[in-house]
Short mmCIF file of C-alpha atoms in Angstrom, two decimals:
data_model
loop_
_atom_site.label_atom_id
_atom_site.label_comp_id
_atom_site.label_asym_id
_atom_site.label_seq_id
_atom_site.Cartn_x
_atom_site.Cartn_y
_atom_site.Cartn_z
CA MET N 1 0.00 0.00 0.00
CA LYS N 2 1.47 3.33 -1.05
CA PRO N 3 1.65 6.05 1.62
CA VAL N 4 -0.95 8.77 1.19
CA VAL N 5 0.11 12.36 0.61
CA VAL N 6 -2.60 15.00 0.77
CA GLN N 7 -2.08 17.98 -1.53
CA TYR N 8 -3.94 21.28 -1.21
CA ASN N 9 -4.49 24.20 -3.54
CA SER N 10 -7.37 26.63 -3.29
CA SER N 11 -8.48 25.73 -6.82
CA TYR N 12 -7.94 22.53 -8.80
CA LEU N 13 -6.55 23.43 -11.25
CA PRO N 14 -5.98 26.68 -13.15
CA ILE N 15 -4.61 26.01 -16.62
CA THR N 16 -1.62 28.22 -15.81
CA GLU N 17 -0.62 25.83 -12.99
CA VAL N 18 0.01 22.78 -15.15
CA TRP N 19 3.33 22.24 -13.33
CA ILE N 20 1.38 21.07 -10.25
CA TYR N 21 -0.37 18.41 -12.32
CA ASN N 22 2.90 17.27 -13.91
CA GLN N 23 4.31 16.84 -10.44
CA LEU N 24 1.31 14.87 -9.20
CA MET N 25 1.45 12.49 -12.16
CA ASN N 26 5.09 11.67 -11.46
CA LEU N 27 4.90 11.07 -7.70
CA VAL N 28 4.65 7.34 -8.39
CA ARG N 29 5.73 6.21 -4.92
CA PHE N 30 2.69 7.78 -3.29
CA GLN N 31 -1.07 7.80 -3.43
CA THR N 32 -2.26 11.36 -3.91
CA HIS N 33 -5.40 12.79 -2.33
CA PHE N 34 -6.16 16.35 -3.39
CA LEU N 35 -8.12 18.94 -1.40
CA CYS N 36 -9.42 22.22 -2.79
CA ARG N 37 -12.17 24.78 -2.41
CA ARG N 38 -13.35 24.51 -6.03
CA VAL N 39 -12.66 22.45 -9.17
CA GLN N 40 -11.99 23.72 -12.68
CA ASN N 41 -10.50 22.07 -15.77
CA ARG N 42 -11.23 18.59 -14.45
CA GLU N 43 -11.30 17.27 -18.02
CA LEU N 44 -7.79 18.64 -18.68
CA PHE N 45 -6.35 17.38 -15.40
CA PRO N 46 -8.12 14.10 -14.51
CA LEU N 47 -7.33 12.89 -11.00
CA GLU N 48 -8.77 10.29 -8.66
CA ASN N 49 -9.25 11.07 -4.98
CA LEU N 50 -10.15 14.70 -5.58
CA PHE N 51 -12.30 16.44 -2.96
CA ALA N 52 -13.68 19.96 -3.40
CA LEU N 53 -15.52 21.82 -0.67
CA ASN N 54 -17.79 23.41 -3.27
CA ASP N 55 -19.04 19.95 -4.31
CA LEU N 56 -20.90 19.77 -0.99
CA PRO N 57 -24.48 21.01 -0.60
CA LEU N 58 -24.70 24.64 0.50
CA VAL N 59 -25.75 23.82 4.08
CA SER N 60 -22.82 21.44 4.49
CA ARG N 61 -20.38 24.03 3.11
CA ILE N 62 -21.63 26.63 5.57
CA PHE N 63 -21.29 24.12 8.42
CA ASN N 64 -17.70 23.30 7.45
CA LEU N 65 -16.68 26.95 7.07
CA PHE N 66 -18.26 27.78 10.44
CA PHE N 67 -16.21 25.10 12.15
CA PHE N 68 -13.10 26.25 10.30
CA LYS N 69 -13.52 29.64 11.99
CA LEU N 70 -14.12 27.90 15.30
CA ILE N 71 -11.48 25.14 15.36
CA GLY N 72 -9.01 26.11 12.64
CA TYR N 73 -9.61 23.36 10.07
CA ILE N 74 -12.42 22.13 7.80
CA PRO N 75 -13.95 18.92 9.22
CA ARG N 76 -14.56 17.29 5.81
CA PHE N 77 -10.96 17.97 4.83
CA ALA N 78 -9.88 16.17 7.99
CA THR N 79 -12.13 13.19 7.19
CA PHE N 80 -10.82 12.96 3.63
CA SER N 81 -7.22 13.13 4.96
CA SER N 82 -7.56 10.51 7.69
CA GLU N 83 -4.99 8.16 6.07
CA ALA N 84 -2.48 10.86 5.20
CA CYS N 85 1.16 10.69 6.18
CA LEU N 86 2.05 14.16 4.89
CA LEU N 87 0.35 17.38 3.80
CA HIS N 88 1.75 19.38 0.85
CA VAL N 89 0.27 22.85 0.37
CA HIS N 90 0.76 24.86 -2.81
CA PHE N 91 1.30 28.62 -2.31
CA GLY N 92 2.33 30.17 0.98
CA ASN N 93 -0.85 32.21 1.41
CA HIS N 94 -2.90 28.99 1.25
CA ALA N 95 -0.63 27.27 3.78
CA ILE N 96 -1.62 29.87 6.37
CA LYS N 97 -5.12 28.38 6.38
CA MET N 98 -3.94 24.77 6.48
CA THR N 99 -1.80 24.81 9.62
CA GLY N 100 -4.83 23.89 11.71
CA LEU N 101 -5.40 20.74 9.64
CA LYS N 102 -1.71 19.89 9.90
CA GLN N 103 -1.85 20.13 13.68
CA TYR N 104 -5.06 18.11 13.91
CA LEU N 105 -3.69 15.31 11.73
CA ASN N 106 -0.29 15.52 13.49
CA ILE N 107 1.63 14.98 10.25
CA PRO N 108 4.48 16.86 8.54
CA MET N 109 3.59 19.74 6.23
CA VAL N 110 5.47 20.94 3.15
CA CYS N 111 4.69 24.28 1.52
CA SER N 112 5.70 25.27 -2.02
CA PHE N 113 6.13 28.96 -2.82
CA TYR N 114 5.77 30.08 -6.44
CA GLY N 115 6.06 33.86 -6.71
CA ILE N 116 3.10 36.06 -5.85
CA ASP N 117 2.92 34.43 -2.39
CA ALA N 118 6.54 35.37 -1.67
CA TYR N 119 6.62 38.86 -3.15
CA SER N 120 3.25 40.57 -3.53
CA PHE N 121 1.18 38.91 -0.79
CA PRO N 122 3.45 39.96 2.13
CA GLN N 123 3.32 43.59 0.97
CA LYS N 124 -0.47 43.87 0.79
CA ALA N 125 -1.08 44.06 4.54
CA ARG N 126 0.96 43.92 7.75
CA ARG N 127 -1.08 40.99 9.00
CA ASN N 128 0.02 38.94 5.99
CA LYS N 129 3.64 39.05 7.17
CA ARG N 130 2.60 38.03 10.68
CA GLN N 131 0.51 35.17 9.32
CA LEU N 132 3.44 33.95 7.22
CA GLU N 133 5.74 34.06 10.25
CA ARG N 134 3.31 31.83 12.19
CA MET N 135 2.97 29.49 9.23
CA PHE N 136 6.76 29.15 8.96
CA LEU N 137 6.82 27.90 12.57
CA HIS N 138 4.32 25.12 11.85
CA THR N 139 5.68 24.04 8.46
CA ASP N 140 8.40 21.40 8.31
CA LYS N 141 9.88 22.25 4.91
CA ILE N 142 9.50 25.24 2.61
CA LEU N 143 10.19 24.67 -1.10
CA VAL N 144 11.36 27.64 -3.17
CA LEU N 145 12.35 28.06 -6.81
CA GLY N 146 15.81 29.54 -6.33
CA PRO N 147 18.20 31.55 -4.14
CA TYR N 148 16.41 34.86 -4.74
CA MET N 149 13.16 33.48 -3.35
CA ARG N 150 15.02 31.76 -0.51
CA ASN N 151 16.60 35.04 0.57
CA THR N 152 13.23 36.79 0.34
CA LEU N 153 11.58 34.27 2.67
CA VAL N 154 14.47 34.46 5.12
CA SER N 155 13.94 38.23 5.25
CA LEU N 156 10.27 37.52 6.03
CA GLY N 157 11.19 35.39 9.03
CA CYS N 158 11.48 31.87 7.64
CA PRO N 159 14.29 29.82 9.23
CA GLU N 160 16.83 29.13 6.50
CA SER N 161 17.22 25.57 7.76
CA LYS N 162 13.65 24.80 6.65
CA ILE N 163 14.13 26.03 3.07
CA ILE N 164 14.94 23.76 0.13
CA ILE N 165 15.49 24.99 -3.43
CA HIS N 166 13.33 22.77 -5.59
CA HIS N 167 12.84 23.44 -9.30
CA LEU N 168 9.60 22.81 -11.11
CA GLY N 169 9.74 20.26 -13.89
CA VAL N 170 8.59 19.64 -17.45
CA ASN N 171 8.18 16.36 -19.30
CA THR N 172 11.38 16.45 -21.32
CA ALA N 173 10.67 12.92 -22.59
CA GLU N 174 7.51 14.25 -24.24
CA ILE N 175 9.00 17.50 -25.54
CA ARG N 176 10.84 16.92 -28.80
CA TYR N 177 14.25 18.52 -29.00
CA GLU N 178 15.13 20.20 -32.28
CA LYS N 179 18.52 21.76 -32.80
CA ARG N 180 18.06 25.24 -34.20
CA VAL N 181 20.01 26.16 -37.33
CA HIS N 182 20.03 29.72 -38.61
CA ASP N 183 18.85 30.34 -42.16
CA PRO N 184 20.31 33.73 -43.19
CA SER N 185 17.88 33.99 -46.12
CA ARG N 186 14.90 34.69 -43.85
CA PRO N 187 14.08 37.07 -40.97
CA ILE N 188 14.92 36.08 -37.39
CA LYS N 189 11.79 34.81 -35.68
CA PHE N 190 11.22 35.95 -32.10
CA LEU N 191 8.64 34.32 -29.82
CA LEU N 192 6.89 35.80 -26.78
CA ALA N 193 4.38 33.79 -24.73
CA SER N 194 2.67 34.96 -21.55
CA SER N 195 -0.36 36.72 -20.20
CA PHE N 196 -0.39 40.43 -20.95
CA ARG N 197 0.38 41.58 -17.40
CA GLU N 198 2.84 44.09 -16.02
CA LYS N 199 5.33 41.64 -14.50
CA LYS N 200 5.74 39.80 -17.82
CA GLY N 201 7.48 42.87 -19.30
CA MET N 202 6.04 42.57 -22.80
CA ASP N 203 6.18 46.34 -23.12
CA ILE N 204 9.96 46.18 -22.59
CA SER N 205 10.35 43.48 -25.24
CA LEU N 206 8.28 45.34 -27.81
CA LYS N 207 9.97 48.70 -27.24
CA ALA N 208 13.39 47.08 -27.52
CA LEU N 209 12.39 45.37 -30.76
CA ALA N 210 11.02 48.64 -32.13
CA ASN N 211 14.40 50.28 -31.46
CA LEU N 212 16.09 47.48 -33.41
CA LYS N 213 13.80 47.43 -36.44
CA GLU N 214 16.37 49.11 -38.67
CA GLU N 215 19.23 46.86 -37.54
CA ILE N 216 17.53 43.46 -37.56
CA ASP N 217 15.23 41.81 -40.07
CA PHE N 218 12.74 40.02 -37.81
CA THR N 219 9.20 38.81 -37.23
CA VAL N 220 7.48 38.25 -33.88
CA ASP N 221 4.96 35.62 -32.78
CA ILE N 222 3.04 36.38 -29.58
CA VAL N 223 0.99 33.79 -27.69
CA GLY N 224 -1.23 35.22 -24.95
CA ASP N 225 -3.72 37.90 -24.07
CA GLY N 226 -4.73 39.98 -21.09
CA PRO N 227 -5.42 43.38 -19.56
CA GLN N 228 -2.46 45.16 -21.17
CA LYS N 229 -3.49 44.31 -24.74
CA ASP N 230 -4.53 47.83 -25.77
CA GLU N 231 -1.33 49.29 -24.32
CA LEU N 232 0.80 46.73 -26.15
CA LEU N 233 -1.00 47.30 -29.44
CA GLU N 234 -0.28 51.00 -29.10
CA ILE N 235 3.42 50.27 -28.52
CA MET N 236 3.47 48.14 -31.68
CA ASP N 237 1.83 50.90 -33.70
CA GLN N 238 4.01 53.71 -32.35
CA GLY N 239 7.13 51.60 -32.79
CA GLY N 240 6.28 50.81 -36.38
CA ILE N 241 6.45 47.03 -35.94
CA ARG N 242 2.77 46.03 -36.01
CA ASP N 243 3.15 44.53 -39.49
CA ARG N 244 5.94 42.24 -38.27
CA ILE N 245 3.86 40.75 -35.45
CA THR N 246 1.43 37.82 -35.41
CA LEU N 247 -0.92 37.72 -32.41
CA HIS N 248 -2.04 34.17 -31.68
CA GLY N 249 -4.11 34.90 -28.56
CA PHE N 250 -4.42 32.37 -25.75
CA GLN N 251 -3.61 28.91 -27.07
CA SER N 252 -3.16 25.39 -25.79
CA TYR N 253 0.11 24.11 -24.39
CA LYS N 254 0.57 21.91 -27.49
CA TYR N 255 0.03 24.89 -29.79
CA PHE N 256 2.73 26.83 -27.95
CA ILE N 257 5.21 23.95 -28.07
CA ASP N 258 4.57 23.38 -31.78
CA LEU N 259 5.11 27.08 -32.47
CA THR N 260 8.53 27.08 -30.78
CA TYR N 261 9.91 24.86 -33.54
CA HIS N 262 9.23 27.62 -36.06
CA CYS N 263 11.08 30.28 -34.03
CA ASP N 264 14.69 31.19 -33.31
CA ILE N 265 14.78 33.13 -30.02
CA PHE N 266 12.43 33.33 -27.04
CA LEU N 267 12.04 36.71 -25.27
CA GLN N 268 11.03 37.20 -21.62
CA ALA N 269 11.58 40.68 -20.15
CA SER N 270 10.07 40.00 -16.72
CA LYS N 271 10.10 42.85 -14.20
CA THR N 272 8.95 43.83 -10.71
CA THR N 273 5.57 45.57 -10.63
CA HIS N 274 4.50 48.58 -8.56
CA SER N 275 2.84 46.19 -6.08
CA ASN N 276 6.08 44.15 -5.78
CA ASP N 277 4.66 41.28 -7.80
CA LYS N 278 7.41 39.18 -9.36
CA GLU N 279 7.86 35.99 -11.32
CA GLY N 280 8.98 32.77 -9.72
CA THR N 281 10.57 30.85 -12.57
CA PRO N 282 8.38 31.28 -15.69
CA MET N 283 7.63 27.83 -17.06
CA SER N 284 7.29 29.11 -20.61
CA LEU N 285 11.06 29.71 -20.48
CA VAL N 286 11.65 26.14 -19.34
CA ASP N 287 9.37 24.71 -22.02
CA ALA N 288 10.94 26.82 -24.76
CA MET N 289 14.46 25.84 -23.76
CA ALA N 290 13.43 22.17 -23.58
CA THR N 291 12.62 22.34 -27.30
CA GLY N 292 16.09 23.80 -27.95
CA LEU N 293 15.13 27.46 -28.16
CA PRO N 294 17.73 30.00 -26.93
CA VAL N 295 16.45 32.79 -24.67
CA VAL N 296 16.90 36.49 -24.02
CA ALA N 297 15.50 37.31 -20.56
CA THR N 298 16.11 39.52 -17.53
CA ARG N 299 17.98 39.11 -14.25
CA HIS N 300 14.65 39.06 -12.48
CA SER N 301 13.79 36.94 -9.44
CA ASP N 302 15.08 33.39 -10.08
CA ILE N 303 15.19 33.51 -13.87
CA PRO N 304 19.02 33.15 -13.65
CA GLU N 305 18.30 29.63 -12.32
CA ILE N 306 16.92 28.84 -15.79
CA VAL N 307 18.88 30.98 -18.26
CA GLN N 308 22.65 30.70 -18.15
CA HIS N 309 24.07 33.98 -19.41
CA GLY N 310 26.28 33.46 -22.43
CA SER N 311 25.54 29.73 -22.55
CA THR N 312 21.82 29.15 -23.12
CA GLY N 313 21.01 32.77 -23.94
CA PHE N 314 21.60 36.26 -22.60
CA LEU N 315 20.30 38.20 -19.60
CA ALA N 316 19.59 41.92 -19.23
CA GLU N 317 18.85 44.07 -16.21
CA GLU N 318 15.15 44.15 -15.57
CA ASN N 319 12.99 47.13 -16.56
CA SER N 320 15.70 48.53 -18.85
CA ILE N 321 14.74 48.87 -22.50
CA ASN N 322 18.31 49.73 -23.50
CA ASP N 323 19.82 46.76 -21.69
CA PHE N 324 17.24 44.35 -23.10
CA GLU N 325 17.85 45.79 -26.55
CA GLU N 326 21.59 45.15 -26.13
CA ALA N 327 20.93 41.58 -24.98
CA ILE N 328 18.78 40.90 -28.05
CA LEU N 329 21.46 42.39 -30.29
CA THR N 330 24.13 40.24 -28.62
CA MET N 331 22.05 37.10 -29.18
CA VAL N 332 21.53 38.05 -32.82
CA GLN N 333 25.27 38.67 -33.23
CA HIS N 334 25.78 35.08 -32.04
CA ILE N 335 23.06 33.68 -34.31
CA SER N 336 25.62 31.70 -36.30
CA GLU N 337 26.26 29.77 -33.07
CA ILE N 338 22.58 29.10 -32.45
CA SER N 339 23.04 25.31 -32.68
CA ALA N 340 25.41 25.37 -29.70
CA PHE N 341 23.03 27.57 -27.69
CA SER N 342 20.22 25.21 -28.64
CA GLU N 343 22.05 22.11 -27.44
CA ARG N 344 23.07 23.71 -24.15
CA SER N 345 19.50 24.91 -23.53
CA ARG N 346 18.11 21.40 -23.83
CA GLN N 347 20.89 19.88 -21.74
CA TRP N 348 20.35 22.40 -18.93
CA ILE N 349 16.63 21.67 -18.75
CA GLU N 350 17.17 17.91 -18.86
CA LYS N 351 19.61 18.17 -15.97
CA HIS N 352 17.81 20.63 -13.71
CA PHE N 353 14.14 20.84 -14.73
CA ASP N 354 13.08 17.36 -15.80
CA VAL N 355 9.82 16.50 -14.02
CA LYS N 356 10.76 12.89 -13.31
CA LYS N 357 14.06 13.87 -11.72
CA GLN N 358 12.43 16.66 -9.73
CA SER N 359 9.61 14.37 -8.60
CA GLU N 360 12.19 11.87 -7.38
CA LYS N 361 13.83 14.64 -5.37
CA LEU N 362 10.45 15.62 -3.95
CA SER N 363 9.77 11.99 -3.05
CA GLY N 364 13.03 11.99 -1.10
CA ILE N 365 11.91 15.09 0.82
CA TYR N 366 8.59 13.40 1.63
CA ASN N 367 10.30 10.21 2.83
CA GLU N 368 12.60 12.13 5.16
CA LEU N 369 9.65 13.86 6.79
CA MET N 370 7.10 11.05 6.98
CA LYS N 371 6.32 9.35 10.24
CA CYS N 372 4.15 6.58 8.87
CA PRO N 373 3.73 3.39 10.93
#
């Protein structure tokens, strides 16, 4: 009988959090039970042993939430977790609400931080920092995406001894590698893929490309959509590059992966927002590099854990159009060496971001903490 690990995320499962599902599917040593408040995309992420509070009748939900306020955990969550040997909570702000269940079950708890929970959430209200400090005391291990996030959590009061750097993973066995070879007879093809939000830095990428339109013959494919669309369209028009850009809108994961094979360089100009929101490690970068695509990105958060400057691509200082422009130009000047960048990109992802390897590491963390009979 495999030991039971209970996982929790407020919602199961936003399409942008596919990395959680990849992890679940590769934790082969354990039986996974998943708790959440609500379910979405069940058809995309099929999972047995899934319990959502919102699946209960209204009266039962009210009863459970009342007792959560009274005793610190949701009774039906406790019932569903009765066989658990370990609790793994996704996102630090959610872990705050799960410490009561951890204490009731008397099992170890692991919490994974991903970005907004480490950077923006603590800045929104003073009580958020205090709640995180209390959560750190009750949590046995804190998983972070890199040294930048580790240092941030230490500054928020997390004991460094509890922190483990643990990369997210992609299915490299299912992502075809294709060595890129430059064809000088055609334009260079840039690819951008993200939601149109401030921290993604698409405005920086587009302004830098506009500044280079006389020096580089290029086209741009953009996958994504979002609240900044009108602003970005205006930047394209003012920069005189609208006719070089193809907007694909939101697309499936497969569509994005297939598109990478028709492109030469991936751009990601991530930056810190006015509310201190930051990236963790953008998985689109990992996916793109797994296909063999070199990258130009920024020294933002833990992106340097993914992109090796001068080896798998080039890094620029965040929120600097000029610096990002220079990084793009440097990558283009090395375009004759794109095959070498392509090979190193794939090798780096296979070594450090393969989901099977990372799931094995996570299994080791679980085993060290479990106190099963």
